[in-house]
One Martini backbone bead per residue (centre of mass of N, CA, C, O) as a GRO file, in nm:
protein
  198
    1UNK     BB    1  -5.799 -14.461  -0.625
    2UNK     BB    2  -5.873 -14.769  -0.597
    3UNK     BB    3  -6.101 -14.974  -0.466
    4UNK     BB    4  -5.911 -15.191  -0.353
    5UNK     BB    5  -5.701 -14.999  -0.232
    6UNK     BB    6  -5.889 -14.854  -0.034
    7UNK     BB    7  -5.970 -15.102   0.129
    8UNK     BB    8  -5.681 -15.180   0.221
    9UNK     BB    9  -5.615 -14.917   0.362
   10UNK     BB   10  -5.840 -14.936   0.573
   11UNK     BB   11  -5.757 -15.207   0.698
   12UNK     BB   12  -5.471 -15.126   0.785
   13UNK     BB   13  -5.563 -14.889   0.964
   14UNK     BB   14  -5.742 -15.059   1.146
   15UNK     BB   15  -5.523 -15.223   1.275
   16UNK     BB   16  -5.365 -14.983   1.395
   17UNK     BB   17  -5.599 -14.846   1.553
   18UNK     BB   18  -5.699 -15.086   1.727
   19UNK     BB   19  -5.425 -15.146   1.855
   20UNK     BB   20  -5.388 -14.862   1.992
   21UNK     BB   21  -5.726 -14.806   2.097
   22UNK     BB   22  -5.929 -14.986   2.018
   23UNK     BB   23  -6.266 -14.990   1.970
   24UNK     BB   24  -6.363 -14.743   2.161
   25UNK     BB   25  -6.101 -14.538   2.093
   26UNK     BB   26  -6.222 -14.533   1.791
   27UNK     BB   27  -6.312 -14.367   1.499
   28UNK     BB   28  -6.392 -14.352   1.176
   29UNK     BB   29  -6.293 -14.061   1.120
   30UNK     BB   30  -6.001 -14.109   1.211
   31UNK     BB   31  -5.933 -14.317   0.995
   32UNK     BB   32  -6.000 -14.143   0.747
   33UNK     BB   33  -5.805 -13.906   0.809
   34UNK     BB   34  -5.536 -14.075   0.809
   35UNK     BB   35  -5.598 -14.155   0.476
   36UNK     BB   36  -5.791 -13.964   0.303
   37UNK     BB   37  -6.099 -14.065   0.334
   38UNK     BB   38  -6.411 -14.048   0.260
   39UNK     BB   39  -6.700 -14.136   0.413
   40UNK     BB   40  -6.853 -14.253   0.166
   41UNK     BB   41  -6.641 -14.474   0.101
   42UNK     BB   42  -6.675 -14.653   0.343
   43UNK     BB   43  -6.987 -14.736   0.270
   44UNK     BB   44  -6.895 -14.905   0.014
   45UNK     BB   45  -6.758 -15.142   0.210
   46UNK     BB   46  -6.909 -15.070   0.490
   47UNK     BB   47  -7.189 -15.080   0.721
   48UNK     BB   48  -6.992 -15.065   0.980
   49UNK     BB   49  -6.790 -15.082   1.243
   50UNK     BB   50  -6.835 -15.381   1.296
   51UNK     BB   51  -6.788 -15.477   1.005
   52UNK     BB   52  -6.503 -15.366   0.990
   53UNK     BB   53  -6.381 -15.531   1.225
   54UNK     BB   54  -6.424 -15.806   1.094
   55UNK     BB   55  -6.235 -15.746   0.847
   56UNK     BB   56  -5.985 -15.681   1.009
   57UNK     BB   57  -5.955 -15.960   1.135
   58UNK     BB   58  -5.920 -16.110   0.867
   59UNK     BB   59  -5.669 -15.954   0.771
   60UNK     BB   60  -5.493 -16.029   1.011
   61UNK     BB   61  -5.503 -16.334   0.971
   62UNK     BB   62  -5.377 -16.335   0.686
   63UNK     BB   63  -5.105 -16.193   0.765
   64UNK     BB   64  -5.031 -16.456   0.966
   65UNK     BB   65  -5.035 -16.725   0.807
   66UNK     BB   66  -4.742 -16.726   0.696
   67UNK     BB   67  -4.597 -16.701   0.965
   68UNK     BB   68  -4.703 -16.959   1.089
   69UNK     BB   69  -4.616 -17.159   0.866
   70UNK     BB   70  -4.306 -17.085   0.871
   71UNK     BB   71  -4.279 -17.199   1.185
   72UNK     BB   72  -4.463 -17.479   1.196
   73UNK     BB   73  -4.355 -17.600   0.960
   74UNK     BB   74  -4.207 -17.908   0.894
   75UNK     BB   75  -3.927 -18.133   1.013
   76UNK     BB   76  -3.861 -18.022   1.258
   77UNK     BB   77  -3.863 -17.992   1.567
   78UNK     BB   78  -4.154 -17.907   1.719
   79UNK     BB   79  -4.040 -17.749   1.970
   80UNK     BB   80  -3.851 -17.572   1.806
   81UNK     BB   81  -4.076 -17.438   1.641
   82UNK     BB   82  -4.223 -17.317   1.880
   83UNK     BB   83  -3.989 -17.145   1.986
   84UNK     BB   84  -3.941 -16.988   1.721
   85UNK     BB   85  -4.216 -16.854   1.709
   86UNK     BB   86  -4.190 -16.692   1.983
   87UNK     BB   87  -3.928 -16.550   1.909
   88UNK     BB   88  -4.046 -16.399   1.662
   89UNK     BB   89  -4.262 -16.247   1.819
   90UNK     BB   90  -4.069 -16.098   2.004
   91UNK     BB   91  -3.916 -15.949   1.782
   92UNK     BB   92  -4.164 -15.799   1.674
   93UNK     BB   93  -4.232 -15.646   1.936
   94UNK     BB   94  -3.959 -15.501   1.967
   95UNK     BB   95  -3.983 -15.346   1.696
   96UNK     BB   96  -4.276 -15.211   1.746
   97UNK     BB   97  -4.330 -15.196   2.041
   98UNK     BB   98  -4.533 -15.161   2.337
   99UNK     BB   99  -4.801 -15.096   2.153
  100UNK     BB  100  -4.824 -15.357   2.078
  101UNK     BB  101  -4.965 -15.683   1.972
  102UNK     BB  102  -5.286 -15.840   1.983
  103UNK     BB  103  -5.580 -15.803   1.828
  104UNK     BB  104  -5.744 -16.014   1.976
  105UNK     BB  105  -5.689 -15.904   2.261
  106UNK     BB  106  -5.780 -15.612   2.228
  107UNK     BB  107  -6.076 -15.678   2.127
  108UNK     BB  108  -6.161 -15.851   2.367
  109UNK     BB  109  -6.155 -15.603   2.570
  110UNK     BB  110  -6.322 -15.372   2.377
  111UNK     BB  111  -6.571 -15.555   2.224
  112UNK     BB  112  -6.691 -15.827   2.334
  113UNK     BB  113  -6.888 -15.704   2.561
  114UNK     BB  114  -7.074 -15.558   2.302
  115UNK     BB  115  -7.029 -15.809   2.080
  116UNK     BB  116  -7.130 -16.105   1.953
  117UNK     BB  117  -6.996 -16.109   1.675
  118UNK     BB  118  -6.706 -16.049   1.767
  119UNK     BB  119  -6.682 -16.276   1.970
  120UNK     BB  120  -6.713 -16.507   1.765
  121UNK     BB  121  -6.468 -16.430   1.590
  122UNK     BB  122  -6.260 -16.451   1.820
  123UNK     BB  123  -6.309 -16.745   1.892
  124UNK     BB  124  -6.223 -16.847   1.612
  125UNK     BB  125  -5.935 -16.734   1.613
  126UNK     BB  126  -5.838 -16.885   1.867
  127UNK     BB  127  -5.903 -17.170   1.757
  128UNK     BB  128  -5.700 -17.164   1.526
  129UNK     BB  129  -5.452 -17.124   1.700
  130UNK     BB  130  -5.492 -17.377   1.871
  131UNK     BB  131  -5.479 -17.579   1.634
  132UNK     BB  132  -5.189 -17.517   1.550
  133UNK     BB  133  -5.059 -17.593   1.822
  134UNK     BB  134  -5.178 -17.878   1.849
  135UNK     BB  135  -5.036 -18.001   1.607
  136UNK     BB  136  -4.749 -17.961   1.716
  137UNK     BB  137  -4.794 -18.112   1.988
  138UNK     BB  138  -4.871 -18.382   1.858
  139UNK     BB  139  -4.599 -18.435   1.733
  140UNK     BB  140  -4.446 -18.439   2.001
  141UNK     BB  141  -4.604 -18.680   2.117
  142UNK     BB  142  -4.532 -18.885   1.890
  143UNK     BB  143  -4.208 -18.842   1.966
  144UNK     BB  144  -4.199 -18.833   2.299
  145UNK     BB  145  -4.193 -18.526   2.426
  146UNK     BB  146  -4.471 -18.611   2.526
  147UNK     BB  147  -4.708 -18.737   2.680
  148UNK     BB  148  -4.951 -18.961   2.577
  149UNK     BB  149  -5.164 -18.802   2.789
  150UNK     BB  150  -5.151 -18.534   2.677
  151UNK     BB  151  -5.322 -18.222   2.664
  152UNK     BB  152  -5.279 -18.040   2.383
  153UNK     BB  153  -5.517 -17.844   2.383
  154UNK     BB  154  -5.480 -17.737   2.672
  155UNK     BB  155  -5.188 -17.645   2.626
  156UNK     BB  156  -5.251 -17.441   2.405
  157UNK     BB  157  -5.431 -17.263   2.580
  158UNK     BB  158  -5.216 -17.197   2.797
  159UNK     BB  159  -5.021 -17.056   2.606
  160UNK     BB  160  -5.211 -16.832   2.514
  161UNK     BB  161  -5.275 -16.718   2.791
  162UNK     BB  162  -4.982 -16.641   2.862
  163UNK     BB  163  -4.924 -16.458   2.621
  164UNK     BB  164  -5.156 -16.253   2.656
  165UNK     BB  165  -5.065 -16.163   2.938
  166UNK     BB  166  -4.789 -16.054   2.846
  167UNK     BB  167  -4.903 -15.836   2.655
  168UNK     BB  168  -5.056 -15.677   2.866
  169UNK     BB  169  -4.804 -15.600   3.032
  170UNK     BB  170  -4.645 -15.465   2.807
  171UNK     BB  171  -4.849 -15.233   2.759
  172UNK     BB  172  -4.856 -15.127   3.056
  173UNK     BB  173  -4.517 -15.101   3.085
  174UNK     BB  174  -4.340 -15.056   2.821
  175UNK     BB  175  -4.229 -15.369   2.796
  176UNK     BB  176  -4.081 -15.677   2.680
  177UNK     BB  177  -4.030 -15.865   2.933
  178UNK     BB  178  -4.293 -16.042   2.954
  179UNK     BB  179  -4.237 -16.196   2.686
  180UNK     BB  180  -3.966 -16.315   2.768
  181UNK     BB  181  -4.072 -16.468   3.015
  182UNK     BB  182  -4.264 -16.647   2.873
  183UNK     BB  183  -4.055 -16.795   2.693
  184UNK     BB  184  -3.843 -16.877   2.929
  185UNK     BB  185  -4.069 -16.986   3.147
  186UNK     BB  186  -4.368 -17.056   3.083
  187UNK     BB  187  -4.333 -17.238   2.838
  188UNK     BB  188  -4.134 -17.437   2.974
  189UNK     BB  189  -4.323 -17.521   3.207
  190UNK     BB  190  -4.550 -17.639   3.032
  191UNK     BB  191  -4.376 -17.850   2.886
  192UNK     BB  192  -4.267 -17.994   3.140
  193UNK     BB  193  -4.552 -18.085   3.250
  194UNK     BB  194  -4.584 -18.274   2.966
  195UNK     BB  195  -4.355 -18.446   3.012
  196UNK     BB  196  -4.187 -18.710   3.048
  197UNK     BB  197  -4.104 -18.926   3.284
  198UNK     BB  198  -3.780 -19.023   3.432
   0.00000   0.00000   0.00000
């Protein structure tokens, strides 16, 4: 197993393990055992569990950058792109099962209270997500689909807050229904609240 390959295997297993059990619920030895990597090899790549979690977050962000660009970029109606993005996320959650979710949300609940470094990285990750949504909502505002006074950054934050809450309920209830409700009701209500008055 090559050095680069071993590192990528560990990062991929880290995403799966932290998603399933959170930061506090999984130990490094469990991750190593799952992929058959000796403990000494882990410390050739990462200096600590916290350092490993930081790199897992970066790997997770990279894995979704193409997904985000594929749904948010383009010339189509910006609100249609936004809706398509959340529909695709819902499809992904339905396929992965109710134990799925967003690694940012999972680690925010299980690691951020104990690690300033991880909290800062998570804040940065959420800010990047907010910026992507804000750009799309700004396009919609420029096209007159949202009020010219609409706070698109605040709207992006509210959308993320609603979506993360839906994922929390999905994991607690073992059912995709909260994510579907978010897309069908919450997202539409937030967009309607920022729409031009007729």
